[in-house]
Amino acid sequence: MEEGTSKSPSNCESTVDYGDADPFQWDTREGCEVRQILDRVADKWSLLVIALLENRRLRFTELRREIDGVSQRMLTVTLRQLERDGLVKRTVHPVVPPRVEYELTPLGGTLHATIRSLVTWTEQHQQEIAAARAAYDRREAAAVQDSR
């Protein structure tokens, strides 16, 4: 089995409205691979690759240079998975040495819009999140002090 591939069932039977279904069971419905797809597109390397490929083509080395901390192997795996899922197109130019470029497919472009919304939300709420983290850390520090 490919690294990062879930053992979840392989497809969703239909786009049925689950109405009052338990929201914590969305990834366990028989025959549904929602969890696997979310795991793929929401992983940090995939998000960064998709963001970088907005409206442009990049070579592997350019992507690697732009994504701080990604290893060559992890970037290769991520690009292969995104290509397999139809989100990224890989073009090999017949030159020596071979030149390979990556770009978003139309499907990948629709995902980019969703990612942009998530980034916008994060930017709008980063102060609140920072304040919540600081308050949490103070409570935890106080609890540790009280337990001594």
PDB file of C-alpha atoms in Angstrom:
ATOM      1  CA  MET A   1       0.000   0.000   0.000  1.00  0.00           C
ATOM      2  CA  GLU A   2       1.295   3.475  -0.900  1.00  0.00           C
ATOM      3  CA  GLU A   3       2.680   5.557   1.953  1.00  0.00           C
ATOM      4  CA  GLY A   4       0.007   7.859   3.342  1.00  0.00           C
ATOM      5  CA  THR A   5      -2.818   5.813   1.867  1.00  0.00           C
ATOM      6  CA  SER A   6      -5.619   5.033   4.236  1.00  0.00           C
ATOM      7  CA  LYS A   7      -7.254   1.624   4.441  1.00  0.00           C
ATOM      8  CA  SER A   8     -10.648   3.344   4.279  1.00  0.00           C
ATOM      9  CA  PRO A   9     -13.254   1.917   1.899  1.00  0.00           C
ATOM     10  CA  SER A  10     -12.794   3.025  -1.680  1.00  0.00           C
ATOM     11  CA  ASN A  11     -15.759   5.188  -2.640  1.00  0.00           C
ATOM     12  CA  CYS A  12     -18.973   6.932  -1.599  1.00  0.00           C
ATOM     13  CA  GLU A  13     -22.079   5.203  -2.851  1.00  0.00           C
ATOM     14  CA  SER A  14     -23.977   8.456  -3.377  1.00  0.00           C
ATOM     15  CA  THR A  15     -24.342  12.022  -2.259  1.00  0.00           C
ATOM     16  CA  VAL A  16     -27.191  11.219   0.081  1.00  0.00           C
ATOM     17  CA  ASP A  17     -28.279  13.869   2.575  1.00  0.00           C
ATOM     18  CA  TYR A  18     -27.492  12.243   5.897  1.00  0.00           C
ATOM     19  CA  GLY A  19     -29.691  14.744   7.726  1.00  0.00           C
ATOM     20  CA  ASP A  20     -29.524  13.927  11.414  1.00  0.00           C
ATOM     21  CA  ALA A  21     -26.640  11.478  11.040  1.00  0.00           C
ATOM     22  CA  ASP A  22     -24.037  11.533  13.776  1.00  0.00           C
ATOM     23  CA  PRO A  23     -21.459  14.120  12.629  1.00  0.00           C
ATOM     24  CA  PHE A  24     -18.673  12.047  14.174  1.00  0.00           C
ATOM     25  CA  GLN A  25     -19.482   9.116  11.884  1.00  0.00           C
ATOM     26  CA  TRP A  26     -19.003  10.897   8.534  1.00  0.00           C
ATOM     27  CA  ASP A  27     -15.809   8.983   7.835  1.00  0.00           C
ATOM     28  CA  THR A  28     -17.084   5.526   8.745  1.00  0.00           C
ATOM     29  CA  ARG A  29     -20.070   5.164   6.402  1.00  0.00           C
ATOM     30  CA  GLU A  30     -19.762   1.991   4.409  1.00  0.00           C
ATOM     31  CA  GLY A  31     -18.176   2.528   1.006  1.00  0.00           C
ATOM     32  CA  CYS A  32     -16.991   6.110   1.609  1.00  0.00           C
ATOM     33  CA  GLU A  33     -13.466   7.456   1.142  1.00  0.00           C
ATOM     34  CA  VAL A  34     -14.126  10.974   2.447  1.00  0.00           C
ATOM     35  CA  ARG A  35     -11.610  10.497   5.254  1.00  0.00           C
ATOM     36  CA  GLN A  36      -8.883   9.367   2.847  1.00  0.00           C
ATOM     37  CA  ILE A  37      -9.416  12.357   0.559  1.00  0.00           C
ATOM     38  CA  LEU A  38      -9.457  14.796   3.483  1.00  0.00           C
ATOM     39  CA  ASP A  39      -6.282  13.258   4.872  1.00  0.00           C
ATOM     40  CA  ARG A  40      -4.616  13.827   1.505  1.00  0.00           C
ATOM     41  CA  VAL A  41      -5.731  17.360   0.715  1.00  0.00           C
ATOM     42  CA  ALA A  42      -5.488  18.674   4.264  1.00  0.00           C
ATOM     43  CA  ASP A  43      -1.947  17.511   4.946  1.00  0.00           C
ATOM     44  CA  LYS A  44       0.517  20.369   5.342  1.00  0.00           C
ATOM     45  CA  TRP A  45       2.682  19.505   2.324  1.00  0.00           C
ATOM     46  CA  SER A  46      -0.320  19.159   0.017  1.00  0.00           C
ATOM     47  CA  LEU A  47      -1.729  22.481   1.198  1.00  0.00           C
ATOM     48  CA  LEU A  48       1.582  24.218   0.531  1.00  0.00           C
ATOM     49  CA  VAL A  49       2.018  22.647  -2.913  1.00  0.00           C
ATOM     50  CA  ILE A  50      -1.521  23.596  -3.934  1.00  0.00           C
ATOM     51  CA  ALA A  51      -1.034  27.146  -2.662  1.00  0.00           C
ATOM     52  CA  LEU A  52       2.257  27.549  -4.536  1.00  0.00           C
ATOM     53  CA  LEU A  53       0.854  26.262  -7.812  1.00  0.00           C
ATOM     54  CA  GLU A  54      -1.914  28.848  -8.004  1.00  0.00           C
ATOM     55  CA  ASN A  55      -1.925  30.216 -11.572  1.00  0.00           C
ATOM     56  CA  ARG A  56       1.597  29.013 -12.358  1.00  0.00           C
ATOM     57  CA  ARG A  57       3.759  26.052 -13.236  1.00  0.00           C
ATOM     58  CA  LEU A  58       6.755  25.179 -11.109  1.00  0.00           C
ATOM     59  CA  ARG A  59       9.577  22.722 -11.434  1.00  0.00           C
ATOM     60  CA  PHE A  60      10.330  20.261  -8.651  1.00  0.00           C
ATOM     61  CA  THR A  61      13.413  22.206  -7.534  1.00  0.00           C
ATOM     62  CA  GLU A  62      11.417  25.447  -7.389  1.00  0.00           C
ATOM     63  CA  LEU A  63       8.756  23.802  -5.233  1.00  0.00           C
ATOM     64  CA  ARG A  64      11.368  22.301  -2.937  1.00  0.00           C
ATOM     65  CA  ARG A  65      13.105  25.668  -2.567  1.00  0.00           C
ATOM     66  CA  GLU A  66       9.802  27.386  -1.707  1.00  0.00           C
ATOM     67  CA  ILE A  67       8.585  24.802   0.837  1.00  0.00           C
ATOM     68  CA  ASP A  68      10.703  25.136   3.935  1.00  0.00           C
ATOM     69  CA  GLY A  69      11.415  21.829   5.638  1.00  0.00           C
ATOM     70  CA  VAL A  70      10.096  19.410   3.012  1.00  0.00           C
ATOM     71  CA  SER A  71      12.425  16.566   2.087  1.00  0.00           C
ATOM     72  CA  GLN A  72      12.944  15.504  -1.509  1.00  0.00           C
ATOM     73  CA  ARG A  73      11.230  12.197  -0.790  1.00  0.00           C
ATOM     74  CA  MET A  74       8.222  13.787   0.922  1.00  0.00           C
ATOM     75  CA  LEU A  75       7.744  16.272  -1.894  1.00  0.00           C
ATOM     76  CA  THR A  76       7.957  13.447  -4.446  1.00  0.00           C
ATOM     77  CA  VAL A  77       5.353  11.406  -2.556  1.00  0.00           C
ATOM     78  CA  THR A  78       3.080  14.434  -2.144  1.00  0.00           C
ATOM     79  CA  LEU A  79       3.253  15.351  -5.829  1.00  0.00           C
ATOM     80  CA  ARG A  80       2.562  11.767  -6.890  1.00  0.00           C
ATOM     81  CA  GLN A  81      -0.460  11.557  -4.602  1.00  0.00           C
ATOM     82  CA  LEU A  82      -1.833  14.882  -5.815  1.00  0.00           C
ATOM     83  CA  GLU A  83      -1.295  13.807  -9.417  1.00  0.00           C
ATOM     84  CA  ARG A  84      -3.045  10.490  -8.758  1.00  0.00           C
ATOM     85  CA  ASP A  85      -5.994  12.336  -7.245  1.00  0.00           C
ATOM     86  CA  GLY A  86      -6.260  14.557 -10.315  1.00  0.00           C
ATOM     87  CA  LEU A  87      -5.300  17.755  -8.500  1.00  0.00           C
ATOM     88  CA  VAL A  88      -1.868  18.314 -10.047  1.00  0.00           C
ATOM     89  CA  LYS A  89      -0.718  17.803 -13.618  1.00  0.00           C
ATOM     90  CA  ARG A  90       2.864  16.696 -14.273  1.00  0.00           C
ATOM     91  CA  THR A  91       4.392  17.613 -17.614  1.00  0.00           C
ATOM     92  CA  VAL A  92       7.686  16.109 -18.768  1.00  0.00           C
ATOM     93  CA  HIS A  93       9.401  18.102 -21.509  1.00  0.00           C
ATOM     94  CA  PRO A  94      11.513  15.946 -23.875  1.00  0.00           C
ATOM     95  CA  VAL A  95      14.815  17.723 -23.383  1.00  0.00           C
ATOM     96  CA  VAL A  96      18.132  16.636 -21.918  1.00  0.00           C
ATOM     97  CA  PRO A  97      18.146  16.719 -18.961  1.00  0.00           C
ATOM     98  CA  PRO A  98      14.378  16.186 -18.716  1.00  0.00           C
ATOM     99  CA  ARG A  99      12.437  19.211 -17.492  1.00  0.00           C
ATOM    100  CA  VAL A 100       9.386  18.402 -15.379  1.00  0.00           C
ATOM    101  CA  GLU A 101       6.788  20.989 -14.426  1.00  0.00           C
ATOM    102  CA  TYR A 102       3.804  20.801 -12.125  1.00  0.00           C
ATOM    103  CA  GLU A 103       0.586  22.802 -12.260  1.00  0.00           C
ATOM    104  CA  LEU A 104      -2.891  22.609 -10.788  1.00  0.00           C
ATOM    105  CA  THR A 105      -5.572  20.896 -12.803  1.00  0.00           C
ATOM    106  CA  PRO A 106      -8.988  22.572 -13.012  1.00  0.00           C
ATOM    107  CA  LEU A 107     -10.054  20.327 -10.110  1.00  0.00           C
ATOM    108  CA  GLY A 108      -6.998  21.405  -8.110  1.00  0.00           C
ATOM    109  CA  GLY A 109      -7.882  25.025  -8.844  1.00  0.00           C
ATOM    110  CA  THR A 110     -11.280  24.558  -7.209  1.00  0.00           C
ATOM    111  CA  LEU A 111      -9.545  23.187  -4.118  1.00  0.00           C
ATOM    112  CA  HIS A 112      -7.220  26.177  -4.085  1.00  0.00           C
ATOM    113  CA  ALA A 113     -10.212  28.477  -3.669  1.00  0.00           C
ATOM    114  CA  THR A 114     -11.250  26.489  -0.597  1.00  0.00           C
ATOM    115  CA  ILE A 115      -7.739  26.635   0.837  1.00  0.00           C
ATOM    116  CA  ARG A 116      -7.658  30.404   0.250  1.00  0.00           C
ATOM    117  CA  SER A 117     -10.885  30.700   2.290  1.00  0.00           C
ATOM    118  CA  LEU A 118      -9.285  28.753   5.131  1.00  0.00           C
ATOM    119  CA  VAL A 119      -6.187  30.974   5.051  1.00  0.00           C
ATOM    120  CA  THR A 120      -8.372  34.098   5.035  1.00  0.00           C
ATOM    121  CA  TRP A 121     -10.310  32.797   8.055  1.00  0.00           C
ATOM    122  CA  THR A 122      -7.032  32.056   9.837  1.00  0.00           C
ATOM    123  CA  GLU A 123      -5.689  35.547   9.145  1.00  0.00           C
ATOM    124  CA  GLN A 124      -8.917  37.147  10.384  1.00  0.00           C
ATOM    125  CA  HIS A 125      -8.887  35.144  13.624  1.00  0.00           C
ATOM    126  CA  GLN A 126      -5.187  34.788  14.407  1.00  0.00           C
ATOM    127  CA  GLN A 127      -5.324  37.383  17.214  1.00  0.00           C
ATOM    128  CA  GLU A 128      -8.211  35.555  18.893  1.00  0.00           C
ATOM    129  CA  ILE A 129      -6.422  32.237  18.550  1.00  0.00           C
ATOM    130  CA  ALA A 130      -3.208  33.709  19.974  1.00  0.00           C
ATOM    131  CA  ALA A 131      -5.169  35.101  22.939  1.00  0.00           C
ATOM    132  CA  ALA A 132      -6.903  31.752  23.509  1.00  0.00           C
ATOM    133  CA  ARG A 133      -3.552  29.941  23.410  1.00  0.00           C
ATOM    134  CA  ALA A 134      -2.004  32.368  25.871  1.00  0.00           C
ATOM    135  CA  ALA A 135      -4.969  31.990  28.254  1.00  0.00           C
ATOM    136  CA  TYR A 136      -4.783  28.214  27.987  1.00  0.00           C
ATOM    137  CA  ASP A 137      -1.032  28.214  28.645  1.00  0.00           C
ATOM    138  CA  ARG A 138      -1.527  30.441  31.727  1.00  0.00           C
ATOM    139  CA  ARG A 139      -4.204  28.069  33.075  1.00  0.00           C
ATOM    140  CA  GLU A 140      -1.956  25.058  32.465  1.00  0.00           C
ATOM    141  CA  ALA A 141       1.018  26.744  34.132  1.00  0.00           C
ATOM    142  CA  ALA A 142      -1.154  27.644  37.117  1.00  0.00           C
ATOM    143  CA  ALA A 143      -2.438  24.067  37.359  1.00  0.00           C
ATOM    144  CA  VAL A 144       1.123  22.731  37.356  1.00  0.00           C
ATOM    145  CA  GLN A 145       2.087  25.202  40.095  1.00  0.00           C
ATOM    146  CA  ASP A 146      -0.975  24.230  42.163  1.00  0.00           C
ATOM    147  CA  SER A 147      -0.148  20.517  41.884  1.00  0.00           C
ATOM    148  CA  ARG A 148       3.325  21.000  43.369  1.00  0.00           C
TER     149      ARG A 148
END
